């Protein structure tokens, strides 16, 4: 059990596959704003906890939950209440 | 993970005798639908593991009328405790049989609490929440557990104390428990508001909303 004393998060690039299933663009390069502390950063910079019933992404500044993604058999639930906005780069 | 699984490698051993595999292959083991048997104890977490010292640990029950009941760590462990041996079922599909816990029944903690509530929102250090009907916390169905397998409950598994409500999927057994808000209306918790079933009965396979 001693190996589990370390924090087990990975970075937001781990969200790429799950989010690509839902969105037509790569959201890891989008800039999100945390509703807890106002931090702005790329989705790739989030702290992602995957050993859970869903995927939980937390703000790297304040650790608040900014994104939750639960994958059911034929549905997904995306909870973004911790995110003020996502700024998504598009081709001009 | 492989190192934690007993007898996962048989490179240097002959065929493992049936006795060694215990209940894994026993035909009379009944698991809820869709579950498999885990020999280890997977650690699931939705965030950093809180480190709560027993010095500052406190358990609080708040009623719908605003009444507050508190217990310090010392007060908790001086209450009558029970030893519980129970099967547990995680919504991520592993089940673990015959887990051994020690803790205080919610019947003891709720004994003097005056409430008309039908629902409970369980709250944890670190911000996690989970909801369940109050009737699922009483009548010998739920405990504040502080020992596992004869030892102090480690932080990875929710120590110093976690809720244990084994007849529901294990996400309801909140780690790092710090209190219960009693409510007249149901209020969804962390996973229940993100697609998971409001009640979570493993025998009816209530994993997701609509199941």
mmCIF file of C-alpha atoms in Angstrom:
data_model
loop_
_atom_site.group_PDB
_atom_site.id
_atom_site.type_symbol
_atom_site.label_atom_id
_atom_site.label_comp_id
_atom_site.label_asym_id
_atom_site.label_seq_id
_atom_site.Cartn_x
_atom_site.Cartn_y
_atom_site.Cartn_z
ATOM 1 C CA UNK A 1 0.000 0.000 0.000
ATOM 2 C CA UNK A 2 2.920 2.373 0.551
ATOM 3 C CA UNK A 3 3.173 3.171 -3.153
ATOM 4 C CA UNK A 4 -0.281 4.747 -3.054
ATOM 5 C CA UNK A 5 0.873 7.508 -0.709
ATOM 6 C CA UNK A 6 1.855 9.554 -3.751
ATOM 7 C CA UNK A 7 -0.745 11.659 -5.499
ATOM 8 C CA UNK A 8 -1.885 9.747 -8.534
ATOM 9 C CA UNK A 9 -2.991 12.446 -10.967
ATOM 10 C CA UNK A 10 -1.785 12.730 -14.552
ATOM 11 C CA UNK A 11 -1.937 15.804 -16.786
ATOM 12 C CA UNK A 12 -4.861 16.925 -18.920
ATOM 13 C CA UNK A 13 -3.540 15.312 -22.067
ATOM 14 C CA UNK A 14 -5.107 12.175 -20.623
ATOM 15 C CA UNK A 15 -8.494 13.725 -21.446
ATOM 16 C CA UNK A 16 -7.773 13.757 -25.186
ATOM 17 C CA UNK A 17 -9.358 10.421 -26.058
ATOM 18 C CA UNK A 18 -12.480 10.785 -23.958
ATOM 19 C CA UNK A 19 -13.138 14.330 -25.148
ATOM 20 C CA UNK A 20 -12.471 13.509 -28.802
ATOM 21 C CA UNK A 21 -15.308 11.029 -28.576
ATOM 22 C CA UNK A 22 -17.670 13.899 -27.763
ATOM 23 C CA UNK A 23 -16.203 16.951 -29.465
ATOM 24 C CA UNK A 24 -15.049 17.413 -33.033
ATOM 25 C CA UNK A 25 -11.993 19.420 -32.003
ATOM 26 C CA UNK A 26 -9.034 18.648 -29.767
ATOM 27 C CA UNK A 27 -10.134 20.231 -26.508
ATOM 28 C CA UNK A 28 -6.832 19.729 -24.710
ATOM 29 C CA UNK A 29 -5.531 22.883 -26.453
ATOM 30 C CA UNK A 30 -8.575 24.904 -25.379
ATOM 31 C CA UNK A 31 -8.071 27.485 -22.642
ATOM 32 C CA UNK A 32 -10.349 26.984 -19.674
ATOM 33 C CA UNK A 33 -11.113 29.263 -16.764
ATOM 34 C CA UNK A 34 -11.647 27.821 -13.292
ATOM 35 C CA UNK A 35 -14.838 28.996 -11.608
ATOM 36 C CA UNK A 36 -13.198 28.574 -8.221
ATOM 37 C CA UNK A 37 -10.136 30.792 -8.509
ATOM 38 C CA UNK A 38 -10.216 32.272 -11.995
ATOM 39 C CA UNK A 39 -7.078 30.455 -13.137
ATOM 40 C CA UNK A 40 -6.780 30.318 -16.932
ATOM 41 C CA UNK A 41 -4.849 27.559 -18.604
ATOM 42 C CA UNK A 42 -4.992 24.860 -21.227
ATOM 43 C CA UNK A 43 -7.098 21.785 -20.628
ATOM 44 C CA UNK A 44 -3.820 19.884 -20.957
ATOM 45 C CA UNK A 45 -2.558 21.635 -17.813
ATOM 46 C CA UNK A 46 -5.328 20.231 -15.613
ATOM 47 C CA UNK A 47 -4.702 17.547 -13.001
ATOM 48 C CA UNK A 48 -6.603 14.448 -14.012
ATOM 49 C CA UNK A 49 -7.657 11.654 -11.654
ATOM 50 C CA UNK A 50 -8.589 8.546 -13.577
ATOM 51 C CA UNK A 51 -8.725 5.841 -10.901
ATOM 52 C CA UNK A 52 -12.298 6.715 -10.121
ATOM 53 C CA UNK A 53 -15.840 5.959 -11.308
ATOM 54 C CA UNK A 54 -15.352 8.787 -13.815
ATOM 55 C CA UNK A 55 -12.604 11.119 -14.952
ATOM 56 C CA UNK A 56 -12.070 14.104 -12.664
ATOM 57 C CA UNK A 57 -10.028 17.101 -13.793
ATOM 58 C CA UNK A 58 -8.921 19.628 -11.198
ATOM 59 C CA UNK A 59 -7.508 23.138 -11.415
ATOM 60 C CA UNK A 60 -3.706 23.091 -11.044
ATOM 61 C CA UNK A 61 -3.903 26.302 -9.004
ATOM 62 C CA UNK A 62 -6.656 25.628 -6.472
ATOM 63 C CA UNK A 63 -7.506 21.895 -6.901
ATOM 64 C CA UNK A 64 -11.202 22.600 -7.445
ATOM 65 C CA UNK A 65 -12.997 20.201 -9.771
ATOM 66 C CA UNK A 66 -13.349 21.887 -13.170
ATOM 67 C CA UNK A 67 -14.506 18.928 -15.258
ATOM 68 C CA UNK A 68 -16.110 15.548 -14.635
ATOM 69 C CA UNK A 69 -16.722 12.990 -17.329
ATOM 70 C CA UNK A 70 -18.663 9.810 -16.704
ATOM 71 C CA UNK A 71 -18.866 7.225 -19.445
ATOM 72 C CA UNK A 72 -21.905 4.941 -19.365
ATOM 73 C CA UNK A 73 -22.664 2.088 -21.711
ATOM 74 C CA UNK A 74 -24.262 4.253 -24.375
ATOM 75 C CA UNK A 75 -23.997 7.736 -22.921
ATOM 76 C CA UNK A 76 -21.517 10.156 -21.434
ATOM 77 C CA UNK A 77 -22.112 12.851 -18.841
ATOM 78 C CA UNK A 78 -19.896 15.907 -19.003
ATOM 79 C CA UNK A 79 -20.108 18.204 -15.988
ATOM 80 C CA UNK A 80 -18.410 21.564 -16.509
ATOM 81 C CA UNK A 81 -19.878 23.517 -13.601
ATOM 82 C CA UNK A 82 -16.363 24.218 -12.346
ATOM 83 C CA UNK A 83 -15.413 25.816 -15.636
ATOM 84 C CA UNK A 84 -16.383 29.416 -16.419
ATOM 85 C CA UNK A 85 -15.615 29.078 -20.118
ATOM 86 C CA UNK A 86 -13.570 27.228 -22.682
ATOM 87 C CA UNK A 87 -11.752 29.220 -25.342
ATOM 88 C CA UNK A 88 -11.336 26.916 -28.309
ATOM 89 C CA UNK A 89 -8.893 27.726 -31.114
ATOM 90 C CA UNK A 90 -10.404 27.314 -34.580
ATOM 91 C CA UNK A 91 -8.891 27.551 -38.038
ATOM 92 C CA UNK A 92 -9.381 31.066 -39.439
ATOM 93 C CA UNK B 1 -0.964 -3.816 -8.871
ATOM 94 C CA UNK B 2 0.430 -7.169 -9.932
ATOM 95 C CA UNK B 3 2.589 -7.276 -6.839
ATOM 96 C CA UNK B 4 -0.445 -6.899 -4.646
ATOM 97 C CA UNK B 5 -2.268 -9.835 -6.160
ATOM 98 C CA UNK B 6 -1.364 -13.035 -4.380
ATOM 99 C CA UNK B 7 -0.295 -15.908 -6.566
ATOM 100 C CA UNK B 8 -0.610 -13.810 -9.691
ATOM 101 C CA UNK B 9 2.486 -15.437 -11.089
ATOM 102 C CA UNK B 10 2.997 -19.151 -11.195
ATOM 103 C CA UNK B 11 6.284 -19.083 -13.134
ATOM 104 C CA UNK B 12 8.167 -20.969 -10.490
ATOM 105 C CA UNK B 13 5.297 -22.940 -9.106
ATOM 106 C CA UNK B 14 3.433 -25.973 -10.265
ATOM 107 C CA UNK B 15 -0.295 -25.731 -10.784
ATOM 108 C CA UNK B 16 -1.786 -23.890 -7.842
ATOM 109 C CA UNK B 17 -3.923 -26.161 -5.750
ATOM 110 C CA UNK B 18 -7.612 -25.311 -5.681
ATOM 111 C CA UNK B 19 -7.353 -24.507 -2.003
ATOM 112 C CA UNK B 20 -5.042 -21.574 -2.694
ATOM 113 C CA UNK B 21 -7.447 -19.770 -4.929
ATOM 114 C CA UNK B 22 -9.997 -19.702 -2.164
ATOM 115 C CA UNK B 23 -13.384 -18.402 -3.125
ATOM 116 C CA UNK B 24 -12.350 -17.147 -6.535
ATOM 117 C CA UNK B 25 -13.526 -20.318 -8.218
ATOM 118 C CA UNK B 26 -16.051 -21.468 -5.700
ATOM 119 C CA UNK B 27 -19.366 -22.063 -7.451
ATOM 120 C CA UNK B 28 -21.390 -20.858 -4.493
ATOM 121 C CA UNK B 29 -20.002 -17.307 -4.572
ATOM 122 C CA UNK B 30 -22.819 -15.019 -5.565
ATOM 123 C CA UNK B 31 -21.765 -11.680 -6.977
ATOM 124 C CA UNK B 32 -24.109 -8.906 -8.066
ATOM 125 C CA UNK B 33 -24.674 -8.769 -11.830
ATOM 126 C CA UNK B 34 -21.712 -7.521 -13.868
ATOM 127 C CA UNK B 35 -19.198 -7.753 -10.996
ATOM 128 C CA UNK B 36 -15.909 -9.659 -10.850
ATOM 129 C CA UNK B 37 -13.998 -10.800 -7.806
ATOM 130 C CA UNK B 38 -10.998 -8.702 -6.772
ATOM 131 C CA UNK B 39 -8.302 -10.205 -4.583
ATOM 132 C CA UNK B 40 -6.569 -6.869 -3.921
ATOM 133 C CA UNK B 41 -8.225 -3.683 -2.682
ATOM 134 C CA UNK B 42 -8.180 -1.134 -5.508
ATOM 135 C CA UNK B 43 -7.724 2.503 -4.483
ATOM 136 C CA UNK B 44 -10.089 4.889 -6.239
ATOM 137 C CA UNK B 45 -9.898 8.615 -5.713
ATOM 138 C CA UNK B 46 -11.370 11.697 -7.346
ATOM 139 C CA UNK B 47 -8.642 13.962 -6.035
ATOM 140 C CA UNK B 48 -5.656 14.352 -3.759
ATOM 141 C CA UNK B 49 -5.747 12.149 -0.669
ATOM 142 C CA UNK B 50 -6.593 14.303 2.368
ATOM 143 C CA UNK B 51 -4.350 13.826 5.400
ATOM 144 C CA UNK B 52 -6.559 14.473 8.391
ATOM 145 C CA UNK B 53 -4.937 14.094 11.780
ATOM 146 C CA UNK B 54 -7.121 12.704 14.522
ATOM 147 C CA UNK B 55 -6.300 15.822 16.588
ATOM 148 C CA UNK B 56 -8.354 17.998 14.296
ATOM 149 C CA UNK B 57 -10.750 15.343 13.034
ATOM 150 C CA UNK B 58 -14.367 16.033 13.793
ATOM 151 C CA UNK B 59 -17.605 14.389 12.781
ATOM 152 C CA UNK B 60 -20.722 16.515 12.560
ATOM 153 C CA UNK B 61 -24.379 15.761 11.985
ATOM 154 C CA UNK B 62 -26.407 18.801 10.974
ATOM 155 C CA UNK B 63 -30.168 18.502 10.934
ATOM 156 C CA UNK B 64 -32.628 20.093 8.557
ATOM 157 C CA UNK B 65 -33.655 22.373 11.441
ATOM 158 C CA UNK B 66 -30.093 23.648 11.902
ATOM 159 C CA UNK B 67 -29.221 21.601 14.972
ATOM 160 C CA UNK B 68 -25.646 20.454 15.150
ATOM 161 C CA UNK B 69 -24.142 17.379 16.800
ATOM 162 C CA UNK B 70 -20.341 16.987 16.981
ATOM 163 C CA UNK B 71 -17.940 14.228 17.911
ATOM 164 C CA UNK B 72 -14.200 14.504 18.350
ATOM 165 C CA UNK B 73 -11.969 11.562 17.490
ATOM 166 C CA UNK B 74 -11.681 10.651 21.153
ATOM 167 C CA UNK B 75 -15.442 10.757 21.573
ATOM 168 C CA UNK B 76 -15.922 8.570 18.500
ATOM 169 C CA UNK B 77 -13.589 5.799 19.562
ATOM 170 C CA UNK B 78 -15.071 5.744 23.058
ATOM 171 C CA UNK B 79 -18.499 4.895 21.628
ATOM 172 C CA UNK B 80 -19.538 1.242 21.418
ATOM 173 C CA UNK B 81 -17.977 -0.218 18.281
ATOM 174 C CA UNK B 82 -18.849 -3.222 16.153
ATOM 175 C CA UNK B 83 -16.789 -5.584 14.075
ATOM 176 C CA UNK B 84 -18.270 -5.939 10.632
ATOM 177 C CA UNK B 85 -17.424 -8.579 8.043
ATOM 178 C CA UNK B 86 -19.010 -7.748 4.727
ATOM 179 C CA UNK B 87 -18.769 -7.994 0.959
ATOM 180 C CA UNK B 88 -18.220 -4.720 -0.899
ATOM 181 C CA UNK B 89 -19.118 -3.887 -4.481
ATOM 182 C CA UNK B 90 -17.560 -1.038 -6.468
ATOM 183 C CA UNK B 91 -19.431 0.439 -9.424
ATOM 184 C CA UNK B 92 -16.234 0.016 -11.483
ATOM 185 C CA UNK B 93 -17.136 -3.682 -11.299
ATOM 186 C CA UNK B 94 -14.841 -5.173 -8.686
ATOM 187 C CA UNK B 95 -16.242 -6.868 -5.631
ATOM 188 C CA UNK B 96 -14.305 -7.921 -2.567
ATOM 189 C CA UNK B 97 -15.648 -10.552 -0.233
ATOM 190 C CA UNK B 98 -15.416 -10.857 3.517
ATOM 191 C CA UNK B 99 -13.766 -7.493 4.233
ATOM 192 C CA UNK B 100 -13.288 -6.898 7.953
ATOM 193 C CA UNK B 101 -13.943 -3.516 9.551
ATOM 194 C CA UNK B 102 -14.438 -1.951 12.942
ATOM 195 C CA UNK B 103 -16.562 1.094 13.477
ATOM 196 C CA UNK B 104 -19.456 2.833 15.164
ATOM 197 C CA UNK B 105 -22.949 2.169 13.911
ATOM 198 C CA UNK B 106 -24.855 5.182 12.612
ATOM 199 C CA UNK B 107 -27.645 3.975 14.892
ATOM 200 C CA UNK B 108 -25.454 5.006 17.826
ATOM 201 C CA UNK B 109 -24.592 8.400 16.340
ATOM 202 C CA UNK B 110 -28.165 9.156 15.317
ATOM 203 C CA UNK B 111 -29.693 7.918 18.560
ATOM 204 C CA UNK B 112 -30.188 11.337 20.134
ATOM 205 C CA UNK B 113 -30.559 13.304 16.922
ATOM 206 C CA UNK B 114 -33.986 14.814 16.466
ATOM 207 C CA UNK B 115 -34.910 14.935 12.826
ATOM 208 C CA UNK B 116 -37.786 14.638 10.399
ATOM 209 C CA UNK B 117 -35.394 14.216 7.465
ATOM 210 C CA UNK B 118 -35.757 11.502 4.849
ATOM 211 C CA UNK B 119 -32.430 12.127 3.107
ATOM 212 C CA UNK B 120 -28.760 12.465 3.955
ATOM 213 C CA UNK B 121 -25.896 14.174 2.169
ATOM 214 C CA UNK B 122 -22.621 12.708 3.400
ATOM 215 C CA UNK B 123 -19.676 15.125 3.341
ATOM 216 C CA UNK B 124 -15.956 14.380 3.317
ATOM 217 C CA UNK B 125 -12.698 16.153 3.963
ATOM 218 C CA UNK B 126 -11.500 17.129 0.481
ATOM 219 C CA UNK B 127 -14.973 18.090 -0.701
ATOM 220 C CA UNK B 128 -16.460 14.763 -1.787
ATOM 221 C CA UNK B 129 -20.179 14.237 -1.205
ATOM 222 C CA UNK B 130 -22.659 11.389 -1.666
ATOM 223 C CA UNK B 131 -26.366 11.167 -0.987
ATOM 224 C CA UNK B 132 -28.615 8.411 0.264
ATOM 225 C CA UNK B 133 -31.947 7.960 1.973
ATOM 226 C CA UNK B 134 -31.658 8.280 5.738
ATOM 227 C CA UNK B 135 -33.344 4.885 6.111
ATOM 228 C CA UNK B 136 -30.283 3.295 4.481
ATOM 229 C CA UNK B 137 -28.067 4.652 7.247
ATOM 230 C CA UNK B 138 -30.026 3.111 10.118
ATOM 231 C CA UNK B 139 -31.018 -0.329 11.406
ATOM 232 C CA UNK B 140 -27.521 -1.780 11.354
ATOM 233 C CA UNK B 141 -26.768 -0.938 7.725
ATOM 234 C CA UNK B 142 -24.071 1.739 8.061
ATOM 235 C CA UNK B 143 -21.030 2.548 10.183
ATOM 236 C CA UNK B 144 -18.304 5.131 10.637
ATOM 237 C CA UNK B 145 -15.415 2.703 10.168
ATOM 238 C CA UNK B 146 -11.944 3.434 11.489
ATOM 239 C CA UNK B 147 -10.202 0.071 11.334
ATOM 240 C CA UNK B 148 -9.748 -2.253 8.380
ATOM 241 C CA UNK B 149 -8.403 -5.783 8.533
ATOM 242 C CA UNK B 150 -7.221 -5.348 12.122
ATOM 243 C CA UNK B 151 -5.318 -2.114 11.512
ATOM 244 C CA UNK B 152 -5.919 1.612 11.473
ATOM 245 C CA UNK B 153 -7.676 2.705 8.311
ATOM 246 C CA UNK B 154 -5.035 4.178 5.998
ATOM 247 C CA UNK B 155 -5.591 7.511 4.212
ATOM 248 C CA UNK B 156 -5.754 5.741 0.821
ATOM 249 C CA UNK B 157 -8.776 3.790 2.004
ATOM 250 C CA UNK B 158 -10.393 6.797 3.662
ATOM 251 C CA UNK B 159 -8.698 7.017 7.051
ATOM 252 C CA UNK B 160 -8.886 8.156 9.689
ATOM 253 C CA UNK B 161 -12.550 7.227 9.195
ATOM 254 C CA UNK B 162 -14.906 6.479 6.345
ATOM 255 C CA UNK B 163 -18.552 5.721 5.937
ATOM 256 C CA UNK B 164 -19.282 2.023 5.411
ATOM 257 C CA UNK B 165 -22.640 1.298 3.803
ATOM 258 C CA UNK B 166 -21.926 -1.980 2.058
ATOM 259 C CA UNK B 167 -25.376 -2.787 0.687
ATOM 260 C CA UNK B 168 -24.940 0.033 -1.856
ATOM 261 C CA UNK B 169 -22.184 0.530 -4.446
ATOM 262 C CA UNK B 170 -19.023 1.528 -2.676
ATOM 263 C CA UNK B 171 -18.945 5.132 -3.931
ATOM 264 C CA UNK B 172 -21.627 5.694 -1.275
ATOM 265 C CA UNK B 173 -19.142 4.602 1.423
ATOM 266 C CA UNK B 174 -17.497 8.018 1.487
ATOM 267 C CA UNK B 175 -13.814 8.112 2.412
ATOM 268 C CA UNK B 176 -12.505 10.773 4.839
ATOM 269 C CA UNK B 177 -16.002 11.323 6.149
ATOM 270 C CA UNK B 178 -16.509 14.503 8.158
ATOM 271 C CA UNK B 179 -20.239 14.808 8.486
ATOM 272 C CA UNK B 180 -23.802 14.257 7.434
ATOM 273 C CA UNK B 181 -26.313 16.916 6.453
ATOM 274 C CA UNK B 182 -29.856 15.699 7.058
ATOM 275 C CA UNK B 183 -32.337 16.948 4.475
ATOM 276 C CA UNK B 184 -36.047 16.966 3.749
ATOM 277 C CA UNK B 185 -35.352 16.822 0.004
ATOM 278 C CA UNK B 186 -32.864 14.596 -1.808
ATOM 279 C CA UNK B 187 -29.732 16.385 -2.971
ATOM 280 C CA UNK B 188 -27.389 14.583 -5.387
ATOM 281 C CA UNK B 189 -23.737 14.138 -4.412
ATOM 282 C CA UNK B 190 -20.482 14.230 -6.367
ATOM 283 C CA UNK B 191 -21.086 11.257 -8.668
ATOM 284 C CA UNK B 192 -24.864 11.257 -8.444
ATOM 285 C CA UNK B 193 -24.888 14.690 -10.111
ATOM 286 C CA UNK B 194 -22.612 13.483 -12.913
ATOM 287 C CA UNK B 195 -24.464 10.507 -14.321
ATOM 288 C CA UNK B 196 -24.363 7.910 -11.577
ATOM 289 C CA UNK B 197 -27.499 6.411 -10.116
ATOM 290 C CA UNK B 198 -29.129 8.214 -7.226
ATOM 291 C CA UNK B 199 -29.507 5.042 -5.114
ATOM 292 C CA UNK B 200 -26.929 2.543 -6.397
ATOM 293 C CA UNK B 201 -28.157 -0.933 -5.441
ATOM 294 C CA UNK B 202 -25.552 -3.376 -6.805
ATOM 295 C CA UNK B 203 -28.022 -6.290 -6.875
ATOM 296 C CA UNK B 204 -30.279 -4.305 -9.211
ATOM 297 C CA UNK B 205 -27.200 -3.028 -11.107
ATOM 298 C CA UNK B 206 -28.136 0.609 -10.586
ATOM 299 C CA UNK B 207 -24.909 2.063 -11.949
ATOM 300 C CA UNK B 208 -26.067 5.014 -14.047
ATOM 301 C CA UNK B 209 -29.049 7.342 -14.103
ATOM 302 C CA UNK B 210 -31.969 5.502 -15.648
ATOM 303 C CA UNK B 211 -30.710 2.002 -14.729
#
